[in-house]
Amino acid sequence: YHHGNLREALLDAARDLVAERGPTGFTLVEAARRAGVSPSAPYRHFRDREDVLAALAARGFALFGEAMRQAATPGTEGRDALRGMGPAYLDFA
C-alpha cells in the first residue's frame, strides 16, 4: 500500500495531536491512525516520537523564518525592520 506523502501526513497528524494535547500527549500509533496507515508505518520515516517532534520544530522554525522574511521591508535596517517584523511575530505566535 502506498500512501503518497506519508511523512507529511504523519507530521500533519502529529501537529494536530500536539495542538490538542501538548507535546507529550501524542503517540506514533495515534498519528498513524489519523494518517490512515498501520502503526508500524511511521518508522519508515522517523526513528521515534522525539524524531517526529524534532521534524515538527524544524517545520515551525522554517515557517517562522519565512514569515519574518516576508515581513521585513527590503532595504530597511534596525528599528524600521523590527517595526515590520513585530506584528508578523505576534501573528505567527
PDB file of C-alpha atoms in Angstrom:
ATOM      1  CA  TYR A   1       0.000   0.000   0.000  1.00  0.00           C
ATOM      2  CA  HIS A   2       1.379   3.376  -0.998  1.00  0.00           C
ATOM      3  CA  HIS A   3       0.158   6.381   0.934  1.00  0.00           C
ATOM      4  CA  GLY A   4       1.538   9.129  -1.273  1.00  0.00           C
ATOM      5  CA  ASN A   5       3.287  11.558   1.049  1.00  0.00           C
ATOM      6  CA  LEU A   6       3.287   9.622   4.300  1.00  0.00           C
ATOM      7  CA  ARG A   7       5.937  11.729   6.014  1.00  0.00           C
ATOM      8  CA  GLU A   8       3.912  14.936   5.576  1.00  0.00           C
ATOM      9  CA  ALA A   9       0.655  13.205   6.530  1.00  0.00           C
ATOM     10  CA  LEU A  10       2.247  11.936   9.733  1.00  0.00           C
ATOM     11  CA  LEU A  11       3.646  15.374  10.529  1.00  0.00           C
ATOM     12  CA  ASP A  12       0.230  16.946   9.959  1.00  0.00           C
ATOM     13  CA  ALA A  13      -1.407  14.372  12.234  1.00  0.00           C
ATOM     14  CA  ALA A  14       1.262  14.823  14.899  1.00  0.00           C
ATOM     15  CA  ARG A  15       0.918  18.623  14.697  1.00  0.00           C
ATOM     16  CA  ASP A  16      -2.821  18.332  15.271  1.00  0.00           C
ATOM     17  CA  LEU A  17      -2.306  15.978  18.205  1.00  0.00           C
ATOM     18  CA  VAL A  18       0.301  18.283  19.766  1.00  0.00           C
ATOM     19  CA  ALA A  19      -2.075  21.230  19.343  1.00  0.00           C
ATOM     20  CA  GLU A  20      -4.836  19.262  21.086  1.00  0.00           C
ATOM     21  CA  ARG A  21      -2.822  17.562  23.832  1.00  0.00           C
ATOM     22  CA  GLY A  22       0.595  19.184  24.081  1.00  0.00           C
ATOM     23  CA  PRO A  23       3.967  17.777  23.042  1.00  0.00           C
ATOM     24  CA  THR A  24       3.798  14.830  25.432  1.00  0.00           C
ATOM     25  CA  GLY A  25       0.194  13.982  24.610  1.00  0.00           C
ATOM     26  CA  PHE A  26       0.580  12.018  21.404  1.00  0.00           C
ATOM     27  CA  THR A  27       1.907   8.689  20.255  1.00  0.00           C
ATOM     28  CA  LEU A  28       3.107   7.495  16.888  1.00  0.00           C
ATOM     29  CA  VAL A  29       0.267   4.980  16.895  1.00  0.00           C
ATOM     30  CA  GLU A  30      -2.271   7.809  17.163  1.00  0.00           C
ATOM     31  CA  ALA A  31      -0.527   9.790  14.436  1.00  0.00           C
ATOM     32  CA  ALA A  32      -0.520   6.710  12.206  1.00  0.00           C
ATOM     33  CA  ARG A  33      -4.208   6.104  12.834  1.00  0.00           C
ATOM     34  CA  ARG A  34      -5.045   9.703  11.896  1.00  0.00           C
ATOM     35  CA  ALA A  35      -2.916   9.418   8.771  1.00  0.00           C
ATOM     36  CA  GLY A  36      -4.760   6.217   7.869  1.00  0.00           C
ATOM     37  CA  VAL A  37      -1.778   3.860   7.985  1.00  0.00           C
ATOM     38  CA  SER A  38      -0.578   0.942  10.080  1.00  0.00           C
ATOM     39  CA  PRO A  39       1.098   1.554  13.463  1.00  0.00           C
ATOM     40  CA  SER A  40       4.444   0.472  12.023  1.00  0.00           C
ATOM     41  CA  ALA A  41       4.342   2.826   9.027  1.00  0.00           C
ATOM     42  CA  PRO A  42       5.784   5.893  10.837  1.00  0.00           C
ATOM     43  CA  TYR A  43       9.034   4.021  11.415  1.00  0.00           C
ATOM     44  CA  ARG A  44       9.754   4.171   7.691  1.00  0.00           C
ATOM     45  CA  HIS A  45      10.311   7.917   8.119  1.00  0.00           C
ATOM     46  CA  PHE A  46      11.019   8.535  11.821  1.00  0.00           C
ATOM     47  CA  ARG A  47      13.117   6.773  14.446  1.00  0.00           C
ATOM     48  CA  ASP A  48      10.701   7.575  17.284  1.00  0.00           C
ATOM     49  CA  ARG A  49       8.291  10.219  18.566  1.00  0.00           C
ATOM     50  CA  GLU A  50      11.193  12.507  19.504  1.00  0.00           C
ATOM     51  CA  ASP A  51      12.250  12.435  15.851  1.00  0.00           C
ATOM     52  CA  VAL A  52       8.712  13.498  14.898  1.00  0.00           C
ATOM     53  CA  LEU A  53       8.830  16.366  17.410  1.00  0.00           C
ATOM     54  CA  ALA A  54      12.195  17.469  16.013  1.00  0.00           C
ATOM     55  CA  ALA A  55      10.765  17.454  12.486  1.00  0.00           C
ATOM     56  CA  LEU A  56       7.752  19.482  13.671  1.00  0.00           C
ATOM     57  CA  ALA A  57      10.074  22.005  15.331  1.00  0.00           C
ATOM     58  CA  ALA A  58      12.158  22.291  12.169  1.00  0.00           C
ATOM     59  CA  ARG A  59       8.994  22.822  10.125  1.00  0.00           C
ATOM     60  CA  GLY A  60       7.820  25.500  12.560  1.00  0.00           C
ATOM     61  CA  PHE A  61      11.135  27.353  12.502  1.00  0.00           C
ATOM     62  CA  ALA A  62      11.120  27.299   8.695  1.00  0.00           C
ATOM     63  CA  LEU A  63       7.596  28.745   8.615  1.00  0.00           C
ATOM     64  CA  PHE A  64       8.552  31.337  11.220  1.00  0.00           C
ATOM     65  CA  GLY A  65      11.658  32.338   9.272  1.00  0.00           C
ATOM     66  CA  GLU A  66       9.631  32.754   6.104  1.00  0.00           C
ATOM     67  CA  ALA A  67       7.067  34.901   7.935  1.00  0.00           C
ATOM     68  CA  MET A  68       9.859  37.120   9.262  1.00  0.00           C
ATOM     69  CA  ARG A  69      11.478  37.422   5.816  1.00  0.00           C
ATOM     70  CA  GLN A  70       8.181  38.415   4.249  1.00  0.00           C
ATOM     71  CA  ALA A  71       7.502  40.974   6.983  1.00  0.00           C
ATOM     72  CA  ALA A  72      10.867  42.694   6.689  1.00  0.00           C
ATOM     73  CA  THR A  73      10.712  45.571   4.245  1.00  0.00           C
ATOM     74  CA  PRO A  74      13.530  45.313   1.705  1.00  0.00           C
ATOM     75  CA  GLY A  75      16.230  47.903   2.321  1.00  0.00           C
ATOM     76  CA  THR A  76      15.263  48.634   5.917  1.00  0.00           C
ATOM     77  CA  GLU A  77      17.531  48.166   8.885  1.00  0.00           C
ATOM     78  CA  GLY A  78      17.365  48.310  12.659  1.00  0.00           C
ATOM     79  CA  ARG A  79      14.195  49.690  14.161  1.00  0.00           C
ATOM     80  CA  ASP A  80      12.440  50.062  10.834  1.00  0.00           C
ATOM     81  CA  ALA A  81      12.923  46.374  10.076  1.00  0.00           C
ATOM     82  CA  LEU A  82      11.729  45.423  13.554  1.00  0.00           C
ATOM     83  CA  ARG A  83       8.605  47.552  13.167  1.00  0.00           C
ATOM     84  CA  GLY A  84       7.545  45.396  10.256  1.00  0.00           C
ATOM     85  CA  MET A  85       8.557  42.157  11.888  1.00  0.00           C
ATOM     86  CA  GLY A  86       6.929  42.758  15.273  1.00  0.00           C
ATOM     87  CA  PRO A  87       3.310  42.373  14.161  1.00  0.00           C
ATOM     88  CA  ALA A  88       4.256  39.387  11.968  1.00  0.00           C
ATOM     89  CA  TYR A  89       5.892  37.775  15.002  1.00  0.00           C
ATOM     90  CA  LEU A  90       2.728  38.195  17.059  1.00  0.00           C
ATOM     91  CA  ASP A  91       0.538  36.933  14.212  1.00  0.00           C
ATOM     92  CA  PHE A  92       2.715  33.843  13.868  1.00  0.00           C
ATOM     93  CA  ALA A  93       2.571  33.119  17.596  1.00  0.00           C
TER      94      ALA A  93
END
